[in-house]
């Protein structure tokens, strides 16, 4: 099944036709985390902003599809799309952003370690940055910086090294580009070059587009249910290849200065 033919959930007539925010959550085999996280997203955002929630099931072979249908029965803001076969986290994020209706996107991982309660503060920070800067709001990305990482020592060390190497090569001014919590304009994302594993390099791509990345401290929680789908080695090797690829993209970037002609 390709993206253009993927079914989406019917929308309730009670929902705003164009929500201000779409929360995009990629998942694979996260059945036990579906309902708790959907509940937390709604608790964090209801009464704060008009929103929808877009879950992208990246080819799960557990009870994730059933749990998502159950959640939809309770939460009409929830929309669901499914990849027939796993395409990876970056493609799942891209599918969710493309199908989202909000002008702004908040992403978070589906394992429950990101805290949806951090999203309102990220939105307020976006508004502050847009008001205080000449930068177009659509070129401002708010990136989460996880505090007191709740991972084992090996994952913390590998993340620290990866962030240091990436920052030195790409100059993306982001201490934690691997954090799933990010806020950005939908159209800006759709204008980025598309490649596998791009979700790890969104700050660098924003800077390449002439934008600004602001990191804010966010909560990080231990995984309470399920198991991680991403280990040290399956992230390390593709990360090295992609790092050089993104560096090449940066070197080829050209941003014209448009002179006004009336």
XYZ file of C-alpha atoms in Angstrom:
262
model
C 0.000 0.000 0.000
C 1.477 3.395 -0.851
C 0.993 6.581 1.143
C -1.605 8.046 -1.209
C -3.935 5.079 -0.706
C -3.624 4.787 3.061
C -6.955 5.058 4.886
C -7.419 7.656 7.566
C -9.988 7.648 10.305
C -13.249 9.515 9.730
C -13.284 12.873 11.426
C -15.842 13.941 13.968
C -17.991 16.937 13.026
C -17.163 18.336 16.465
C -13.510 18.827 15.514
C -12.155 22.083 14.074
C -11.779 21.698 10.309
C -8.209 23.006 10.463
C -6.658 22.432 13.900
C -3.850 24.702 15.031
C -1.647 21.748 15.931
C -1.213 18.167 14.787
C 0.562 15.808 17.167
C 2.310 13.132 15.092
C 3.277 9.889 16.834
C 5.091 7.095 14.949
C 4.730 3.654 16.536
C 5.741 0.083 15.899
C 4.666 -2.694 18.288
C 3.720 -0.322 21.099
C 0.347 -1.861 21.998
C 0.728 -1.365 25.749
C 1.665 2.306 25.343
C -1.139 3.384 23.000
C -3.948 4.282 25.383
C -1.822 5.767 28.213
C -0.028 8.121 25.809
C -3.177 9.148 23.914
C -4.779 9.989 27.262
C -1.756 12.078 28.271
C -1.713 14.002 24.992
C -5.361 14.957 25.423
C -4.882 15.878 29.071
C -1.959 18.158 28.117
C -3.641 19.976 25.211
C -7.402 20.086 25.744
C -8.404 23.643 26.575
C -4.995 24.954 25.511
C -5.090 24.698 21.706
C -7.190 23.201 18.909
C -5.434 19.967 18.009
C -5.603 16.564 16.403
C -3.515 13.464 17.054
C -2.120 11.480 14.121
C -0.740 8.030 14.897
C 1.269 6.254 12.211
C 1.460 2.503 12.751
C 4.666 1.455 11.018
C 3.723 -2.126 10.204
C 3.129 -3.414 13.746
C 2.585 -7.160 14.148
C 1.321 -7.046 17.737
C -1.981 -5.691 19.100
C -1.147 -2.076 18.211
C -3.835 -1.820 15.462
C -6.520 -3.123 17.843
C -5.466 -0.769 20.613
C -5.536 2.155 18.197
C -9.079 1.301 17.119
C -10.102 1.115 20.764
C -8.518 4.509 21.419
C -10.324 6.037 18.436
C -13.650 4.964 19.923
C -12.865 7.115 22.956
C -10.997 10.003 21.344
C -12.483 11.442 18.133
C -9.457 13.725 17.701
C -7.348 10.648 17.019
C -6.606 9.762 13.404
C -4.742 6.600 12.441
C -2.823 5.563 9.347
C -0.952 2.309 8.884
C 2.022 1.266 6.784
C 1.369 -2.218 5.396
C 5.053 -3.016 6.043
C 7.563 -1.270 8.252
C 9.291 1.644 6.503
C 11.196 3.068 9.466
C 10.652 5.929 11.876
C 11.561 8.740 9.466
C 9.048 7.571 6.885
C 6.412 7.155 9.590
C 6.974 10.749 10.710
C 6.834 11.953 7.099
C 3.570 10.084 6.477
C 2.036 11.637 9.583
C 3.141 15.161 8.676
C 1.876 14.820 5.117
C -1.566 13.666 6.294
C -1.774 16.155 9.168
C -4.176 19.082 8.822
C -2.569 21.462 11.313
C -0.173 24.196 10.175
C 2.104 23.229 13.078
C 3.407 19.801 14.004
C 4.512 18.429 17.357
C 6.246 15.060 17.212
C 6.927 12.667 20.047
C 8.005 9.058 20.341
C 5.333 6.457 20.981
C 7.150 4.643 23.789
C 5.959 6.980 26.545
C 9.396 8.370 27.407
C 8.592 11.828 25.997
C 6.163 13.806 28.156
C 3.247 15.440 26.270
C 2.940 17.924 29.132
C 6.026 19.668 27.693
C 4.239 20.608 24.456
C 2.406 23.735 25.744
C 5.682 25.228 26.990
C 7.255 24.549 23.599
C 4.391 26.354 21.875
C 4.767 29.337 24.200
C 8.514 29.410 23.488
C 7.819 29.400 19.748
C 5.564 32.414 20.174
C 8.208 34.210 22.240
C 10.913 33.545 19.667
C 8.698 34.693 16.802
C 7.821 37.924 18.647
C 11.407 38.707 19.645
C 13.095 37.837 16.357
C 12.975 38.891 12.750
C 12.916 35.216 11.805
C 9.716 34.037 10.139
C 7.812 31.905 12.669
C 7.626 29.104 10.098
C 11.439 28.940 10.214
C 11.613 28.431 13.969
C 11.979 24.885 15.300
C 11.651 24.136 19.004
C 13.636 21.018 19.902
C 13.429 19.103 23.154
C 16.565 18.616 25.247
C 16.025 15.630 27.521
C 16.981 16.146 31.148
C 18.076 13.323 33.476
C 18.000 10.713 30.732
C 16.210 7.553 31.872
C 18.244 5.179 29.683
C 21.001 2.727 30.506
C 24.621 3.850 30.628
C 25.522 2.524 27.180
C 22.689 4.379 25.478
C 23.486 7.594 27.331
C 27.149 7.385 26.383
C 26.448 6.541 22.727
C 23.980 9.432 22.534
C 26.479 11.827 24.079
C 29.190 10.843 21.594
C 26.801 10.949 18.639
C 25.526 14.402 19.591
C 29.078 15.730 19.969
C 30.204 14.386 16.585
C 27.051 15.551 14.828
C 27.239 19.012 16.354
C 30.909 19.388 15.384
C 30.258 18.366 11.778
C 26.901 19.984 11.113
C 27.032 23.021 13.414
C 23.348 22.540 14.184
C 23.556 24.133 17.657
C 21.405 21.356 19.116
C 22.544 19.419 22.207
C 20.020 16.589 21.769
C 18.847 16.148 18.188
C 17.695 12.593 18.990
C 14.877 13.777 21.254
C 11.534 12.881 19.688
C 9.822 16.017 21.019
C 9.966 18.727 18.366
C 7.711 21.548 17.195
C 7.884 22.901 13.643
C 5.794 24.264 10.799
C 4.277 21.577 8.587
C 5.085 23.272 5.275
C 8.698 23.852 6.270
C 9.118 20.134 6.956
C 7.519 19.237 3.626
C 10.085 21.436 1.868
C 13.013 19.553 3.429
C 14.903 17.005 1.309
C 13.543 13.553 2.100
C 15.730 10.575 3.003
C 15.693 7.632 5.379
C 16.686 8.454 8.994
C 16.074 12.169 8.378
C 14.242 12.502 11.708
C 17.644 12.534 13.455
C 18.766 15.563 11.466
C 15.744 17.876 11.518
C 17.593 20.718 13.317
C 20.398 20.657 10.722
C 17.831 20.680 7.915
C 16.052 23.644 9.499
C 19.300 25.595 9.679
C 20.082 24.609 6.085
C 16.738 26.183 5.121
C 17.756 29.439 6.795
C 15.811 28.813 9.979
C 16.510 28.875 13.685
C 16.541 26.036 16.217
C 15.837 26.663 19.890
C 16.399 23.840 22.383
C 14.262 23.708 25.513
C 14.592 21.409 28.486
C 12.019 18.643 28.588
C 11.193 15.756 30.850
C 12.459 12.266 30.062
C 10.809 9.227 31.570
C 11.779 5.580 31.923
C 10.156 3.151 29.531
C 7.459 1.419 31.570
C 5.983 -0.872 28.901
C 7.301 -2.648 25.820
C 10.866 -2.848 24.534
C 13.024 -0.494 22.494
C 13.017 -1.039 18.729
C 16.310 0.749 18.217
C 19.631 -0.494 19.548
C 23.134 0.961 19.590
C 24.421 -0.739 16.460
C 21.431 -0.236 14.183
C 21.621 3.487 14.919
C 25.395 3.894 14.849
C 26.232 2.713 11.328
C 23.377 4.379 9.493
C 24.074 7.517 11.516
C 27.628 7.716 10.209
C 26.513 7.399 6.585
C 23.706 9.908 7.037
C 25.990 12.366 8.818
C 28.178 12.699 5.739
C 25.097 12.868 3.539
C 23.614 15.763 5.499
C 26.987 17.537 5.515
C 26.946 17.255 1.717
C 23.413 18.665 1.582
C 24.518 21.605 3.693
C 27.431 22.293 1.375
C 25.068 22.387 -1.613
C 22.475 24.674 -0.034
C 21.800 27.987 -1.763
C 19.397 30.531 -0.300
C 18.627 33.387 -2.675
C 18.158 36.904 -1.353
C 14.970 38.161 -2.980
C 14.849 41.837 -3.881
C 11.405 43.318 -3.841
C 9.998 44.452 -7.168
C 6.705 46.328 -7.138
